[in-house]
Amino acid sequence: MKKYILTISFLLLGILQINAQEKKESREKIKALKVSYLTAELQLSSSEAQKFWPIYNVHEEKMDNLRNKWRVDIKNKIKDAGNLEGLSEAEAKKLVLMNEDLGKKMILEKEDFLKKVSKFLPYKKILKLHISEKEFARKLMRRYGKRNKK
């Protein structure tokens, strides 16, 4: 019986590890597609690209960290309470303020990114970047939406 439980435990652990690996690979594939899409859309010169991509990658990492913090800190606290109704008014206030703080940090990060890239990119390309990021997200959602409907 002990061997049976141990075998099942290792099997489940292996499945969970494979699932986590697949999610990581999927995120990396999406990032690569995004870089490729933005490269084509922005038509950066080699000089612009050398300056742009390191700054953009750091910016994206910071934004991802802020979004993950929101998901982990806020969503998990609501989940731990069972639902919104399970939160006390004080806990809800704390989460609202935390959400506002994260929003402000995201705005500051966007402003910092703009300040850095505007030193070498024309504003038309910066505007094209914003539009292209939204278009990429829309196309990605359509693609995954179609895949999930099948």
Short mmCIF file of C-alpha atoms in Angstrom, two decimals:
data_model
loop_
_atom_site.label_atom_id
_atom_site.label_comp_id
_atom_site.label_asym_id
_atom_site.label_seq_id
_atom_site.Cartn_x
_atom_site.Cartn_y
_atom_site.Cartn_z
CA MET A 1 0.00 0.00 0.00
CA LYS A 2 2.85 2.36 0.90
CA LYS A 3 4.55 1.67 -2.44
CA TYR A 4 1.27 2.27 -4.25
CA ILE A 5 0.77 5.68 -2.60
CA LEU A 6 4.41 6.60 -3.20
CA THR A 7 4.14 5.63 -6.88
CA ILE A 8 0.98 7.68 -7.36
CA SER A 9 2.58 10.64 -5.57
CA PHE A 10 5.59 10.58 -7.89
CA LEU A 11 3.32 10.22 -10.89
CA LEU A 12 1.24 13.25 -9.86
CA LEU A 13 4.37 15.26 -9.14
CA GLY A 14 5.68 14.42 -12.60
CA ILE A 15 2.42 15.47 -14.25
CA LEU A 16 2.40 18.77 -12.36
CA GLN A 17 6.01 19.42 -13.34
CA ILE A 18 5.27 18.72 -17.01
CA ASN A 19 2.26 21.07 -16.90
CA ALA A 20 4.37 23.85 -15.35
CA GLN A 21 7.06 23.32 -17.98
CA GLU A 22 4.47 23.48 -20.78
CA LYS A 23 3.09 26.77 -19.41
CA LYS A 24 6.60 28.23 -19.22
CA GLU A 25 7.35 27.14 -22.79
CA SER A 26 4.04 28.61 -23.93
CA ARG A 27 4.84 31.97 -22.30
CA GLU A 28 8.30 31.96 -23.88
CA LYS A 29 6.80 31.18 -27.28
CA ILE A 30 4.33 34.06 -26.91
CA LYS A 31 7.16 36.42 -25.93
CA ALA A 32 9.15 35.36 -29.00
CA LEU A 33 6.09 35.91 -31.22
CA LYS A 34 5.59 39.34 -29.66
CA VAL A 35 9.22 40.35 -30.27
CA SER A 36 8.96 39.17 -33.86
CA TYR A 37 5.66 41.02 -34.38
CA LEU A 38 6.93 44.26 -32.84
CA THR A 39 10.18 44.06 -34.81
CA ALA A 40 8.23 43.80 -38.06
CA GLU A 41 5.76 46.54 -37.11
CA LEU A 42 8.24 49.08 -35.75
CA GLN A 43 10.88 48.66 -38.46
CA LEU A 44 13.64 49.76 -36.10
CA SER A 45 17.03 50.64 -37.50
CA SER A 46 19.89 48.52 -36.17
CA SER A 47 20.97 51.43 -33.96
CA GLU A 48 17.44 51.89 -32.60
CA ALA A 49 17.03 48.15 -32.04
CA GLN A 50 20.29 47.90 -30.07
CA LYS A 51 19.06 50.58 -27.69
CA PHE A 52 15.37 49.66 -27.68
CA TRP A 53 15.29 45.93 -26.90
CA PRO A 54 17.28 45.94 -23.64
CA ILE A 55 15.13 48.80 -22.30
CA TYR A 56 11.91 47.18 -23.54
CA ASN A 57 12.80 43.80 -22.02
CA VAL A 58 13.48 45.36 -18.59
CA HIS A 59 10.24 47.35 -18.87
CA GLU A 60 8.23 44.23 -19.76
CA GLU A 61 9.76 42.32 -16.84
CA LYS A 62 8.84 45.10 -14.41
CA MET A 63 5.29 45.27 -15.79
CA ASP A 64 4.95 41.48 -15.57
CA ASN A 65 6.14 41.57 -11.96
CA LEU A 66 3.56 44.23 -11.10
CA ARG A 67 0.77 42.26 -12.81
CA ASN A 68 1.88 39.08 -11.02
CA LYS A 69 1.95 40.92 -7.71
CA TRP A 70 -1.63 42.00 -8.33
CA ARG A 71 -2.66 38.46 -9.18
CA VAL A 72 -0.88 36.89 -6.24
CA ASP A 73 -1.56 39.48 -3.55
CA ILE A 74 -5.06 40.61 -4.39
CA LYS A 75 -6.69 37.68 -6.15
CA ASN A 76 -5.30 35.17 -3.65
CA LYS A 77 -6.53 37.20 -0.67
CA ILE A 78 -10.02 37.27 -2.17
CA LYS A 79 -9.75 33.55 -2.92
CA ASP A 80 -8.55 32.84 0.64
CA ALA A 81 -11.58 34.69 1.98
CA GLY A 82 -13.82 32.49 -0.15
CA ASN A 83 -15.13 35.41 -2.21
CA LEU A 84 -15.66 39.15 -1.92
CA GLU A 85 -18.39 38.62 0.63
CA GLY A 86 -15.91 36.83 2.88
CA LEU A 87 -13.72 39.93 3.18
CA SER A 88 -14.15 42.36 6.02
CA GLU A 89 -14.58 46.03 5.11
CA ALA A 90 -11.06 46.74 6.42
CA GLU A 91 -9.58 43.94 4.28
CA ALA A 92 -11.47 45.20 1.23
CA LYS A 93 -10.19 48.73 1.82
CA LYS A 94 -6.64 47.42 2.12
CA LEU A 95 -6.99 45.55 -1.19
CA VAL A 96 -8.48 48.60 -2.94
CA LEU A 97 -5.57 50.74 -1.75
CA MET A 98 -3.10 48.04 -2.77
CA ASN A 99 -4.71 47.93 -6.22
CA GLU A 100 -4.42 51.72 -6.53
CA ASP A 101 -0.78 51.59 -5.45
CA LEU A 102 0.04 48.93 -8.05
CA GLY A 103 -1.75 51.00 -10.70
CA LYS A 104 0.37 54.04 -9.78
CA LYS A 105 3.54 51.95 -9.93
CA MET A 106 2.57 50.73 -13.40
CA ILE A 107 2.00 54.31 -14.56
CA LEU A 108 5.38 55.37 -13.16
CA GLU A 109 7.04 52.46 -14.95
CA LYS A 110 5.36 53.43 -18.24
CA GLU A 111 6.48 57.04 -17.79
CA ASP A 112 10.05 55.91 -17.07
CA PHE A 113 10.03 53.70 -20.16
CA LEU A 114 8.72 56.57 -22.30
CA LYS A 115 11.39 58.90 -20.95
CA LYS A 116 14.13 56.39 -21.85
CA VAL A 117 12.98 55.45 -25.34
CA SER A 118 12.01 58.98 -26.38
CA LYS A 119 15.71 59.86 -26.24
CA PHE A 120 16.36 57.83 -29.41
CA LEU A 121 12.99 56.85 -30.90
CA PRO A 122 10.70 59.27 -32.71
CA TYR A 123 7.29 59.67 -31.09
CA LYS A 124 5.60 58.20 -34.17
CA LYS A 125 7.43 54.91 -33.53
CA ILE A 126 6.54 55.07 -29.84
CA LEU A 127 2.89 55.53 -30.80
CA LYS A 128 3.25 52.67 -33.28
CA LEU A 129 4.64 50.54 -30.43
CA HIS A 130 1.55 51.18 -28.28
CA ILE A 131 -0.79 50.41 -31.17
CA SER A 132 1.18 47.29 -32.15
CA GLU A 133 1.19 45.95 -28.58
CA LYS A 134 -2.59 46.27 -28.43
CA GLU A 135 -2.99 44.69 -31.89
CA PHE A 136 -0.75 41.79 -30.86
CA ALA A 137 -2.78 41.22 -27.69
CA ARG A 138 -6.02 41.31 -29.69
CA LYS A 139 -4.69 38.84 -32.27
CA LEU A 140 -3.40 36.59 -29.51
CA MET A 141 -6.78 36.59 -27.77
CA ARG A 142 -8.55 35.77 -31.05
CA ARG A 143 -6.10 32.96 -31.73
CA TYR A 144 -6.47 31.41 -28.28
CA GLY A 145 -10.21 32.02 -28.32
CA LYS A 146 -10.57 30.06 -31.55
CA ARG A 147 -8.35 27.28 -30.23
CA ASN A 148 -10.36 26.98 -27.00
CA LYS A 149 -13.70 26.84 -28.87
CA LYS A 150 -12.63 23.75 -30.83
#
